[in-house]
Coordinates of C-alpha atoms and ligand atoms in Angstrom, one line a residue:
X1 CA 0.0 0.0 0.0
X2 CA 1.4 3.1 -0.8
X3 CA -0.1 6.5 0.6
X4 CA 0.5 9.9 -1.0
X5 CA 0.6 12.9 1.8
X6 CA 0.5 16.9 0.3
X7 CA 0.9 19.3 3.2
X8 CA 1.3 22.7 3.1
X9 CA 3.4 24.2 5.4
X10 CA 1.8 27.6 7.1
X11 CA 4.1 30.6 5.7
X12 CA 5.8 28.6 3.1
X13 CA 4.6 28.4 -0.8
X14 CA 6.6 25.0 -1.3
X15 CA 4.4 21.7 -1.6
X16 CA 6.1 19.1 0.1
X17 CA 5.4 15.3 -1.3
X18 CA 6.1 12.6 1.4
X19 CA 5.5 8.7 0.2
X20 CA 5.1 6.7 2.9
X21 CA 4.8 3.0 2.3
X22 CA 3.5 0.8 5.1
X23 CA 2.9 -3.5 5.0
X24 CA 4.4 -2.7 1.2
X25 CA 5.2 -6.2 -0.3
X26 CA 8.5 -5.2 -1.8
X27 CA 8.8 -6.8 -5.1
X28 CA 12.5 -8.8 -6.1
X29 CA 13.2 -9.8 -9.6
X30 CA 15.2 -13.3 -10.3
X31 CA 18.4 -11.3 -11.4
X32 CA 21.9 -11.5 -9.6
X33 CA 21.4 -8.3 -7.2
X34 CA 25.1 -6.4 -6.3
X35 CA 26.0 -5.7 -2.8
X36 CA 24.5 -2.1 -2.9
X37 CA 21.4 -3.3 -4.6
X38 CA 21.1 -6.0 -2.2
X39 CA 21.2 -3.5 1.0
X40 CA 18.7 -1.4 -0.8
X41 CA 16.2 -4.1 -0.6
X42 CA 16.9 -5.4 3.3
X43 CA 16.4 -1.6 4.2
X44 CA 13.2 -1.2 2.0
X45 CA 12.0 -4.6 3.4
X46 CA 12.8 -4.0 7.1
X47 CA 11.3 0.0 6.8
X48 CA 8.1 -2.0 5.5
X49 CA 7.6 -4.4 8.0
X50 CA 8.2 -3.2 11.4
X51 CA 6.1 -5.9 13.0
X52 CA 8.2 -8.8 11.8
X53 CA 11.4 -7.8 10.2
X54 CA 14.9 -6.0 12.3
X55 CA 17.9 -5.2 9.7
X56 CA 20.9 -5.8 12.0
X57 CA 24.7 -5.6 11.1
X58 CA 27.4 -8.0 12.6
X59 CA 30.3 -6.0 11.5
X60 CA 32.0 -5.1 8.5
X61 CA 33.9 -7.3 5.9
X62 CA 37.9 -6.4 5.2
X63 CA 37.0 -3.8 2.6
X64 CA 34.8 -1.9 5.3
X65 CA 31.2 -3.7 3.7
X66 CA 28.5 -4.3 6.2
X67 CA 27.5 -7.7 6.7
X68 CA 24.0 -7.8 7.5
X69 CA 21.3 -10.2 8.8
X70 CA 18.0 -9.7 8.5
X71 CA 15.9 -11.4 11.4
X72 CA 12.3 -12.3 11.0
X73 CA 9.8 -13.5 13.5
X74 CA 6.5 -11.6 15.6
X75 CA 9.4 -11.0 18.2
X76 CA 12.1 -10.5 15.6
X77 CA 14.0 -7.5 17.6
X78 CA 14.7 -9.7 20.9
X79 CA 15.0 -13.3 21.7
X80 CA 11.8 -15.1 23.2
X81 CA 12.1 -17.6 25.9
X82 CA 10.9 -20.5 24.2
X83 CA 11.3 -19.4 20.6
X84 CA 14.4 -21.1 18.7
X85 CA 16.7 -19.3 17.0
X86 CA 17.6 -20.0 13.3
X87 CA 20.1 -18.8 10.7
X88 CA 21.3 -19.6 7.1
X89 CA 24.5 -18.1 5.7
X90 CA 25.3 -17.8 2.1
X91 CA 28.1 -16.5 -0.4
X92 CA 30.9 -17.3 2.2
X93 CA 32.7 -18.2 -0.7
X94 CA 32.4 -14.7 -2.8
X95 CA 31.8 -17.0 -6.3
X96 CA 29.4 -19.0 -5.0
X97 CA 26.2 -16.7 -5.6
X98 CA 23.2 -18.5 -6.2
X99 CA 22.5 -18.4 -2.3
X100 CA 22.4 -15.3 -1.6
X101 CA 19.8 -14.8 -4.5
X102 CA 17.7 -18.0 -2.5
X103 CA 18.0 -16.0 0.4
X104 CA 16.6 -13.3 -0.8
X105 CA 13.3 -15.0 -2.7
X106 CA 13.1 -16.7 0.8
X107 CA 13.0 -13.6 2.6
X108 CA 10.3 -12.5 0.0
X109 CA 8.2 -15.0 0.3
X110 CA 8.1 -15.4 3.9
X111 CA 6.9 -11.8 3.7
X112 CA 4.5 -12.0 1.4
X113 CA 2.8 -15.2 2.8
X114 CA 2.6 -13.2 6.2
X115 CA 1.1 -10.5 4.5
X116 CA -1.4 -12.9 2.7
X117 CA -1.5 -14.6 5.8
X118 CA -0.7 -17.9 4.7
X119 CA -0.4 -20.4 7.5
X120 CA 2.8 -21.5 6.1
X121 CA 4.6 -18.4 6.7
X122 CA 2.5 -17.0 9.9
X123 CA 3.3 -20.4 11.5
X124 CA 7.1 -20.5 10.7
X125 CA 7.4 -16.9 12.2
X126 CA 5.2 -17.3 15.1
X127 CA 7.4 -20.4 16.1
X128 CA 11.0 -19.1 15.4
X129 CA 12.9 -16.7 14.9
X130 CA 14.7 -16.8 11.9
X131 CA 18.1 -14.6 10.5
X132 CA 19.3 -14.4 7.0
X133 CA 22.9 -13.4 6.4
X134 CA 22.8 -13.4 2.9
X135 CA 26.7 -12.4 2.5
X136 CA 28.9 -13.8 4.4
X137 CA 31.9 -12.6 1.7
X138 CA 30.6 -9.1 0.1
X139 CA 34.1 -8.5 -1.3
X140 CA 34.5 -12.0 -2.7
X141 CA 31.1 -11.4 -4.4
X142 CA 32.8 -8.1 -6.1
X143 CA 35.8 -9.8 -7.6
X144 CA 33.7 -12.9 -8.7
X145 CA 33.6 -14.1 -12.4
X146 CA 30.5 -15.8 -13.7
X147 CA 32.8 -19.0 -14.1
X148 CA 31.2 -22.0 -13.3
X149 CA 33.9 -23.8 -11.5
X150 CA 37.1 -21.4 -10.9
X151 CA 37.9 -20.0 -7.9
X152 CA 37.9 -16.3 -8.5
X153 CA 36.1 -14.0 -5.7
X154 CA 36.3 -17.7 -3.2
X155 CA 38.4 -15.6 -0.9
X156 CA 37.7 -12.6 1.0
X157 CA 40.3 -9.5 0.6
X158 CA 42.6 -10.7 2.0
X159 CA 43.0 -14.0 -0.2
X160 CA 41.7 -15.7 3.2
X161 CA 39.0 -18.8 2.1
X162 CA 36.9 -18.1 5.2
X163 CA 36.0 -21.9 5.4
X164 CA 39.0 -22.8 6.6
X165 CA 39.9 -19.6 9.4
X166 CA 37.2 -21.0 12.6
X167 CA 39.1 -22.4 15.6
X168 CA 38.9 -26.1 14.5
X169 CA 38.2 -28.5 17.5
X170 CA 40.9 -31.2 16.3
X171 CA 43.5 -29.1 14.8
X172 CA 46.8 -28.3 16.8
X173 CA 45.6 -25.1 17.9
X174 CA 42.3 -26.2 19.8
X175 CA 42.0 -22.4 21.0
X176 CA 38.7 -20.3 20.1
X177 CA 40.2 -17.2 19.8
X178 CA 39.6 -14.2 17.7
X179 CA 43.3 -13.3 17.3
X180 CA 44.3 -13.3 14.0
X181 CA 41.5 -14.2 12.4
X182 CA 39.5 -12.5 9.2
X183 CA 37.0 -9.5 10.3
X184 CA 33.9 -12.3 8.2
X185 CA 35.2 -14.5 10.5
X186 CA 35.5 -12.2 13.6
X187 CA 32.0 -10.8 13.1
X188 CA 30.4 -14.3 12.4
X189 CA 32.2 -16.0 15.7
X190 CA 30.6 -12.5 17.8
X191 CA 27.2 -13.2 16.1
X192 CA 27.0 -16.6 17.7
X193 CA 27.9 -15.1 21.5
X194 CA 25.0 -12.7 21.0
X195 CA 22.3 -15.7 20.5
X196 CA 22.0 -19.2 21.2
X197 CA 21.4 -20.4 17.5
X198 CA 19.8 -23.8 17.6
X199 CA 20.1 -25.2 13.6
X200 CA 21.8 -23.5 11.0
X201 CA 22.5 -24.0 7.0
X202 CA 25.4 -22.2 5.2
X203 CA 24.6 -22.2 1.5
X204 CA 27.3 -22.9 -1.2
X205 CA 27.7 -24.0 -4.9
X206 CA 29.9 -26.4 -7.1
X207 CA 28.2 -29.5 -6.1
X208 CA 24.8 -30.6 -5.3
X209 CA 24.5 -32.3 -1.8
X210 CA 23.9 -31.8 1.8
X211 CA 27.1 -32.1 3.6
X212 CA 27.0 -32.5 7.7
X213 CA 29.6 -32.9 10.6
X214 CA 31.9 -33.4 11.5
X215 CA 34.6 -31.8 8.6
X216 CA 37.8 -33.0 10.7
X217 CA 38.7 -35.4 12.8
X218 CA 42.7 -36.2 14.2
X219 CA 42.2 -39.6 14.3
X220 CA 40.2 -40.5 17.2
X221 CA 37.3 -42.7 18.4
X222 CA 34.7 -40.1 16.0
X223 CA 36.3 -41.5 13.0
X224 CA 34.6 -44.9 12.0
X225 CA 34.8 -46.1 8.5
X226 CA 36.0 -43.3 6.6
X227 CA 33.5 -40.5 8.3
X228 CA 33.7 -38.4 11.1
X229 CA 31.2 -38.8 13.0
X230 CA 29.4 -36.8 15.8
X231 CA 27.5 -37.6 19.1
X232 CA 24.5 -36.5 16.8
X233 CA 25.8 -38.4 13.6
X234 CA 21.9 -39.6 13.7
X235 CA 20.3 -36.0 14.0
X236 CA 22.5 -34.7 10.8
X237 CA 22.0 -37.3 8.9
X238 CA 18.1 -36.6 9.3
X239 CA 18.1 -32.8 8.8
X240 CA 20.8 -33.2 6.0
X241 CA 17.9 -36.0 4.1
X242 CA 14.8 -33.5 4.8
X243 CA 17.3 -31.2 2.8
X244 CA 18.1 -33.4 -0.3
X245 CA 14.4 -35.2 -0.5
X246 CA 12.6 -31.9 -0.5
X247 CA 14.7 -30.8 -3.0
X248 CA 13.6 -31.1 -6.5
X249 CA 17.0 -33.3 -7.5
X250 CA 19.4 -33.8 -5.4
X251 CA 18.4 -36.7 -3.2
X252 CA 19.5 -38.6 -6.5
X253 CA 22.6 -38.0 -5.9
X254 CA 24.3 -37.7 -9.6
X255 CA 27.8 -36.3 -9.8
X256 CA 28.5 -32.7 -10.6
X257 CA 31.6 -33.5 -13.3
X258 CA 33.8 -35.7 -11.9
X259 CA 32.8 -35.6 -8.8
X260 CA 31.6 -38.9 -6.7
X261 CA 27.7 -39.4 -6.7
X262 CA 26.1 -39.5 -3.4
X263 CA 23.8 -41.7 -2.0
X264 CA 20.9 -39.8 -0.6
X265 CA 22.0 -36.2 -2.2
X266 CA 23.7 -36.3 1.5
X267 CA 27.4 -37.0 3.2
X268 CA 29.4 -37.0 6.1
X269 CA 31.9 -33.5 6.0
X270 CA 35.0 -36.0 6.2
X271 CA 34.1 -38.4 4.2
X272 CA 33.5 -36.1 1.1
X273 CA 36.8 -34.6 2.2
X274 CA 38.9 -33.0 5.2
X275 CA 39.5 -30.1 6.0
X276 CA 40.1 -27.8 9.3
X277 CA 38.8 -24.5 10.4
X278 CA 35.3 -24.8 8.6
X279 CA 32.3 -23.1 9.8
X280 CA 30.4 -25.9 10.6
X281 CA 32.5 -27.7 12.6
X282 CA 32.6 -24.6 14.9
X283 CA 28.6 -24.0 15.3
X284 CA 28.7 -27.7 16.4
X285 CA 31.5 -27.6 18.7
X286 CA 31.7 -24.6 19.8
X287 CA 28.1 -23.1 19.6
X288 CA 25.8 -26.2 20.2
X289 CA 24.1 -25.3 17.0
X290 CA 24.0 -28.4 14.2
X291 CA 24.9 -26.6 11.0
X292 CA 24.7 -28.7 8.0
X293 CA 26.5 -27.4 4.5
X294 CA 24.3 -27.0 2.1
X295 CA 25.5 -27.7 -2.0
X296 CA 22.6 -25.6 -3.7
X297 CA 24.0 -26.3 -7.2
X298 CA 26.5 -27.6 -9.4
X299 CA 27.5 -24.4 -11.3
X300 CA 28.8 -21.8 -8.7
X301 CA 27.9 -18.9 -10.9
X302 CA 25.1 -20.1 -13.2
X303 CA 23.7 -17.6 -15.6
X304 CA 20.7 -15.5 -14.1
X305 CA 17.7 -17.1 -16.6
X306 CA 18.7 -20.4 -14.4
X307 CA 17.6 -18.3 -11.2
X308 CA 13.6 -19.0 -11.1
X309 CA 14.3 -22.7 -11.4
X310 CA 16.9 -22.8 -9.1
X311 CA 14.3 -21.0 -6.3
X312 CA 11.7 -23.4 -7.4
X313 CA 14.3 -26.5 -6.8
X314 CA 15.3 -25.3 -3.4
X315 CA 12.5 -23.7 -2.2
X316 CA 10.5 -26.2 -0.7
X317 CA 13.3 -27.7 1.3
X318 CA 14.7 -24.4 2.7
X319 CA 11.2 -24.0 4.4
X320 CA 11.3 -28.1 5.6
X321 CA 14.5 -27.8 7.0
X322 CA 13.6 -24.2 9.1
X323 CA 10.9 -26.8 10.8
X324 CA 13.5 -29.2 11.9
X325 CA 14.4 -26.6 14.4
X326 CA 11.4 -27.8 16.8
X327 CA 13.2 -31.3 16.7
X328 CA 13.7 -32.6 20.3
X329 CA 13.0 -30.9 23.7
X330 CA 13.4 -27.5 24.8
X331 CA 12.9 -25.5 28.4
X332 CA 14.3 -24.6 31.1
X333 CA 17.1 -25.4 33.9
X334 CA 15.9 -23.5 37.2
X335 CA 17.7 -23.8 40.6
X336 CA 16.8 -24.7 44.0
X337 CA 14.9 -21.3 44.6
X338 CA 13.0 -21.3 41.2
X339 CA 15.2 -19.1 39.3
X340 CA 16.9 -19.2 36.2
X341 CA 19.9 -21.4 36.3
X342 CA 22.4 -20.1 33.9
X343 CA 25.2 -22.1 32.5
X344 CA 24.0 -25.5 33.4
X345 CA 25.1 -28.5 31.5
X346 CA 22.4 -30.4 29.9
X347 CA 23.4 -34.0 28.6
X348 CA 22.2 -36.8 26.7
X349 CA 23.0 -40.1 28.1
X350 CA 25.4 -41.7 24.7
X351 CA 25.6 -38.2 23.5
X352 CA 29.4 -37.6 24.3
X353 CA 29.6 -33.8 23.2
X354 CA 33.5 -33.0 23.1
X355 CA 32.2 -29.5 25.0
X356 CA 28.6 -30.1 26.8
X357 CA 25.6 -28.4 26.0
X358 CA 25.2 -25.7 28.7
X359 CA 21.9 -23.7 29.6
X360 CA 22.2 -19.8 28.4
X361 CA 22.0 -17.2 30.7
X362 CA 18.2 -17.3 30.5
X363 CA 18.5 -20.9 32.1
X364 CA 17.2 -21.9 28.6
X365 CA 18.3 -25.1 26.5
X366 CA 17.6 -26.9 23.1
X367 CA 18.4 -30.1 22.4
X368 CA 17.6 -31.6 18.6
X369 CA 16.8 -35.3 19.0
X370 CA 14.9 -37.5 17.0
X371 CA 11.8 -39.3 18.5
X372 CA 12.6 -41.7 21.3
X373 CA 13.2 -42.2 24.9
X374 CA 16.2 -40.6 26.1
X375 CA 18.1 -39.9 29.5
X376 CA 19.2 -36.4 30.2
X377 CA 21.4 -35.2 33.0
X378 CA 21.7 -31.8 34.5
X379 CA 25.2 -30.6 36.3
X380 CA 24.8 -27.4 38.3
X381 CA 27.1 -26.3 41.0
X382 CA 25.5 -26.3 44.5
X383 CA 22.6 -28.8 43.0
X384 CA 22.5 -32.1 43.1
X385 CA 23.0 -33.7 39.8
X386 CA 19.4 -34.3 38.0
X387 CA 18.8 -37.4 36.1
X388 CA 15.5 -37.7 34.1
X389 CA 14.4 -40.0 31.3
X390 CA 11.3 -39.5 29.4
X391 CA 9.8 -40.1 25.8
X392 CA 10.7 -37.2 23.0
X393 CA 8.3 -37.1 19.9
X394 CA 8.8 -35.7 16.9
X395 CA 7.8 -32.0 17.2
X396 CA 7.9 -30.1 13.3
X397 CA 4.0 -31.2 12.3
X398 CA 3.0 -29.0 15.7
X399 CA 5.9 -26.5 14.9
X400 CA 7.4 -26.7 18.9
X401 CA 9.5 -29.5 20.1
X402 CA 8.3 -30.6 23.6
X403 CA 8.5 -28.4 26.5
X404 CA 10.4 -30.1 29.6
X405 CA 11.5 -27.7 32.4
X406 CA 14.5 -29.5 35.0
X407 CA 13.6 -28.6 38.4
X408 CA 16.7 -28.8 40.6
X409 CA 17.2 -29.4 44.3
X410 CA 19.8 -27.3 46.4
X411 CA 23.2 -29.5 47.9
X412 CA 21.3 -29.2 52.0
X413 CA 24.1 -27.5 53.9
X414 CA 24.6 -30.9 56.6
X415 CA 25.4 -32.8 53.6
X416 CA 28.1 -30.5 51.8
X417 CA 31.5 -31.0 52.4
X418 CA 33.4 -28.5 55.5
X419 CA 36.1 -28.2 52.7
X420 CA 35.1 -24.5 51.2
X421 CA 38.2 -21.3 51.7
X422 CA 36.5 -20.1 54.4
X423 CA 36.2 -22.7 56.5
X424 CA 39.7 -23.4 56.2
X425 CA 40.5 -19.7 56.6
X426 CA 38.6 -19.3 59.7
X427 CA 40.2 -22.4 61.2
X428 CA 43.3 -20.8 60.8
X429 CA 42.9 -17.6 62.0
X430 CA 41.2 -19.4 64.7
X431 CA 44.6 -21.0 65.6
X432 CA 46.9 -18.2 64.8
X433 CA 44.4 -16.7 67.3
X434 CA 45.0 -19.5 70.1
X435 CA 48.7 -19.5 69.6
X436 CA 48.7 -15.7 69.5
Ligands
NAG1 C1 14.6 -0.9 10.4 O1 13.4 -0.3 10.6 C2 13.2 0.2 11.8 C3 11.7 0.6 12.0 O2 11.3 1.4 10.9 C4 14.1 1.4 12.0 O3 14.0 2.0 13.3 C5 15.6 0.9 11.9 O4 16.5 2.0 11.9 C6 15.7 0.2 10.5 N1 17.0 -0.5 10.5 C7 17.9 -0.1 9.6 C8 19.2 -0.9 9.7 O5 17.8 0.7 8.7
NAG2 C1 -5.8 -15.7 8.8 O1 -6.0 -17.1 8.5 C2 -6.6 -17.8 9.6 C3 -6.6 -19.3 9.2 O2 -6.1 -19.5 8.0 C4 -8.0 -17.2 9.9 O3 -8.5 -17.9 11.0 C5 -7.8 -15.8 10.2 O4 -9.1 -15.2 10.4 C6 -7.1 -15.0 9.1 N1 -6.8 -13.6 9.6 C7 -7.0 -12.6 8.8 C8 -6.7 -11.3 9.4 O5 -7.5 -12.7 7.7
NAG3 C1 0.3 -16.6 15.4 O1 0.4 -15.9 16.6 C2 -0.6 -14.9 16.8 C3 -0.4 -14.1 18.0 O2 0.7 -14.6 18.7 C4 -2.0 -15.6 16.8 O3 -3.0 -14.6 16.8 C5 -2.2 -16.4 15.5 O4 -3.4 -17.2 15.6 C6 -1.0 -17.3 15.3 N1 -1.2 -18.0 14.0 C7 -0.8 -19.2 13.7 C8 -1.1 -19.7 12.3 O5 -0.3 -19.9 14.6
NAG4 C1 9.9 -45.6 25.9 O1 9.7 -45.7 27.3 C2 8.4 -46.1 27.7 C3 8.3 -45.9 29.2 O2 9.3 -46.6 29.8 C4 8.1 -47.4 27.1 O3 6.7 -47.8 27.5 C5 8.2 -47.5 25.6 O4 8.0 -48.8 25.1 C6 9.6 -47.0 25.2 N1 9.6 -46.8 23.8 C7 10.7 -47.2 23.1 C8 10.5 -47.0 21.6 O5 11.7 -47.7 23.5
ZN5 ZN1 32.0 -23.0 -1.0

């Protein structure tokens, strides 16, 4: 809807002419959009829907470009206890494009469909909260050529490949610090201390497939047969299937080139083959959010007439695999007095995480699981330890994974141990104070 206002300002002769546009569907054409033009439409679409959309940066690429997200939800400025958080991330590699064109129809559609008020899209958005970062690698993207399969615009400015520059959880330096790293990198690694990102997809090109964690291994118990494989192995192998059967090809699996075919349009990270510092490997590990790879075609920079049938491909499964976020169980760890217990670790009995998945400061946790009956156990200081089994089914049809809050009970004071600082202190002073 677009409204035209005239006003005439008392004592002036000028006509002013003020469009304001409000709950305007923004239209977006199947065309490769540039960086600028790409901005221009994440403003015009967050100005136009206030109620759903918030246009946020995470920082700035090497060349100074912002790198933004665009979050959409009915609570899409703040996190909602309850609500899961979701991402995709595309163009990480600069010449891999078509992503960050899917991310955009995406964007439009969910839009439009909450405008229309299709259930579809009102009952994605009132369920999750969901961020686009449609360019991970802005400057790649303005050095890319429209080659197929070379390499030019994969780096960032630097002539960093950004896949490869995340602490890696079984490489030498099994530190997570920022020090040294890209400003993509930096910026993303920040985004993921700001929210608790429960499932995420990072969309690339060159091959057609759903690759999932882990992408390393140094040898230890997680390899087995050829893959690495994580506590979750069964989890990503699920989401990475409703990824390649919703798709309109890809679950068949047939080479790109002279690539292998894979079984399933799917594969283990490692299997395909190694490598160390990727992104994924670092939601998992170090952000307890499953992230799975995403292959969206085999041409990394296809012309733009291949751009409607390329949506149409992928856009069913983009929406299926957003649902998979209500996998599992969610809730709450509160403490012996009720509150919020912040920080707690929440485990799955024969889910050996290498770093445990810990409550946020909310006292929330999300754990994907596939139907079943599982054991959890809940570690909090000054608590005694919580063990709790209980059936888990299979939440995406209702859009909410099953609520299950763990009510903890306090260590009682007679049973503690006298071993604390200050009792030792005082015992001390006590006998400096005899002796004295
Ligand atoms: C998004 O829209 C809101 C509401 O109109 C506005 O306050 C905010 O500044 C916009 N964000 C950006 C990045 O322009
Ligand atoms: C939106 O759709 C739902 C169900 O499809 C319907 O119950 C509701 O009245 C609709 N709301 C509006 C404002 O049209
Ligand atoms: C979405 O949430 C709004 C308010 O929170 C509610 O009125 C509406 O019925 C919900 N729609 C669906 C499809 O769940
Ligand atoms: C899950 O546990 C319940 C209760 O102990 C039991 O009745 C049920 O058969 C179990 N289901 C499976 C699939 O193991
Ligand atoms: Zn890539």
């Amino acid at each position: 809807m677009t409204i035209i206002v005239f006003s005439r300002r008392l004592g002036m002769s000028r006509l002013f002419l003020i469009i304001v546009t409000v709950g305007v569907v923004v239209t977006l054409d199947f065309r490769y959009h540039g960086n600028k033009e790409m901005e221009h439409y994440l403003l015009r679409v967050n100005a136009s829907n206030p109620d759903i959309a918030h246009l946020y940066s995470i920082g700035r690429s090497v060349a100074g470009q912002e790198l933004w997200v665009l979050a959409l939800g009915q609570s899409s400025r703040r996190h909602t206890v309850g609500i899961p958080e979701f991402k995709y991330v595309a163009n990480m590699h600069g010449n891999e494009v078509v992503g960050r064109e899917l991310l955009l129809h995406l964007t439009d559609d969910l839009v439009r469909g909450y405008r229309g008020n299709k259930t579809w899209s009102v009952r994605i958005l009132n369920s999750t909260r969901v961020h686009f970062l449609p360019t991970m690698n802005p400057d790649g993207f303005d050095q890319a050529d429209t080659s197929c399969y070379l390499g030019q615009g994969r780096f960032n400015r630097n002539g960093v490949d950004l896949n490869r520059n995340f602490p890696d959880a079984f490489a030498e330096r099994r530190n997570s610090e920022e020090a040294g790293r890209e400003a993509e990198v930096r910026a993303v690694m920040g985004w993921l201390r700001t929210e608790t990102f429960v499932l995420s997809a990072n969309l690339h090109g060159g091959a057609l497939v759903a690759s999932y964690a882990y992408d390393n291994s140094d040898g230890g118990g997680e390899l087995v047969g050829g893959a690495s494989l994580t506590p979750d192995d069964d989890v990503f192998v699920h989401l990475a299937k409703v990824y390649s059967h919703n798709h309109a090809n890809m679950r068949q699996g047939e080479p790109c080139g002279d690539q292998p075919p894979f079984r399933d349009g799917i594969t283990n990270g490692y299997r395909w083959y190694p490598l160390a510092g990727g992104m994924q490997d670092y939601n998992y590990v170090w952000a307890q959010c499953l992230e799975v790879t995403l292959e969206v075609s085999c041409c990394k920079f296809p012309p733009a007439d291949r751009l409607p049938v390329l949506w149409t491909d992928n856009r069913k499964s983009l929406l299926a695999f957003m649902r998979q976020i209500h996998l599992g169980v969610k809730g709450r760890v509160l403490d012996g007095s009720g509150a919020a217990a912040p920080n707690a670790a929440v485990e799955v009995t024969g889910r050996h995480n290498i770093r445990p998945f810990k409550t946020d400061k909310r006292g929330e946790y999300y754990r994907l699981l596939l139907p079943g009956n599982y054991t959890f156990t809940v570690t909090f200081p000054g608590h005694e330890i919580l063990t709790e089994s209980f059936w888990v089914p299979y939440g995406p049809d209702g859009y909410s994974a099953l609520t299950h809050d763990f009510l903890l009970r306090r260590i009682e004071p007679s049973s503690a141990r006298p071993s604390s600082p200050g009792w030792a202190l005082g015992l001390t002073l006590a006998l400096l104070g005899t002796v004295g």
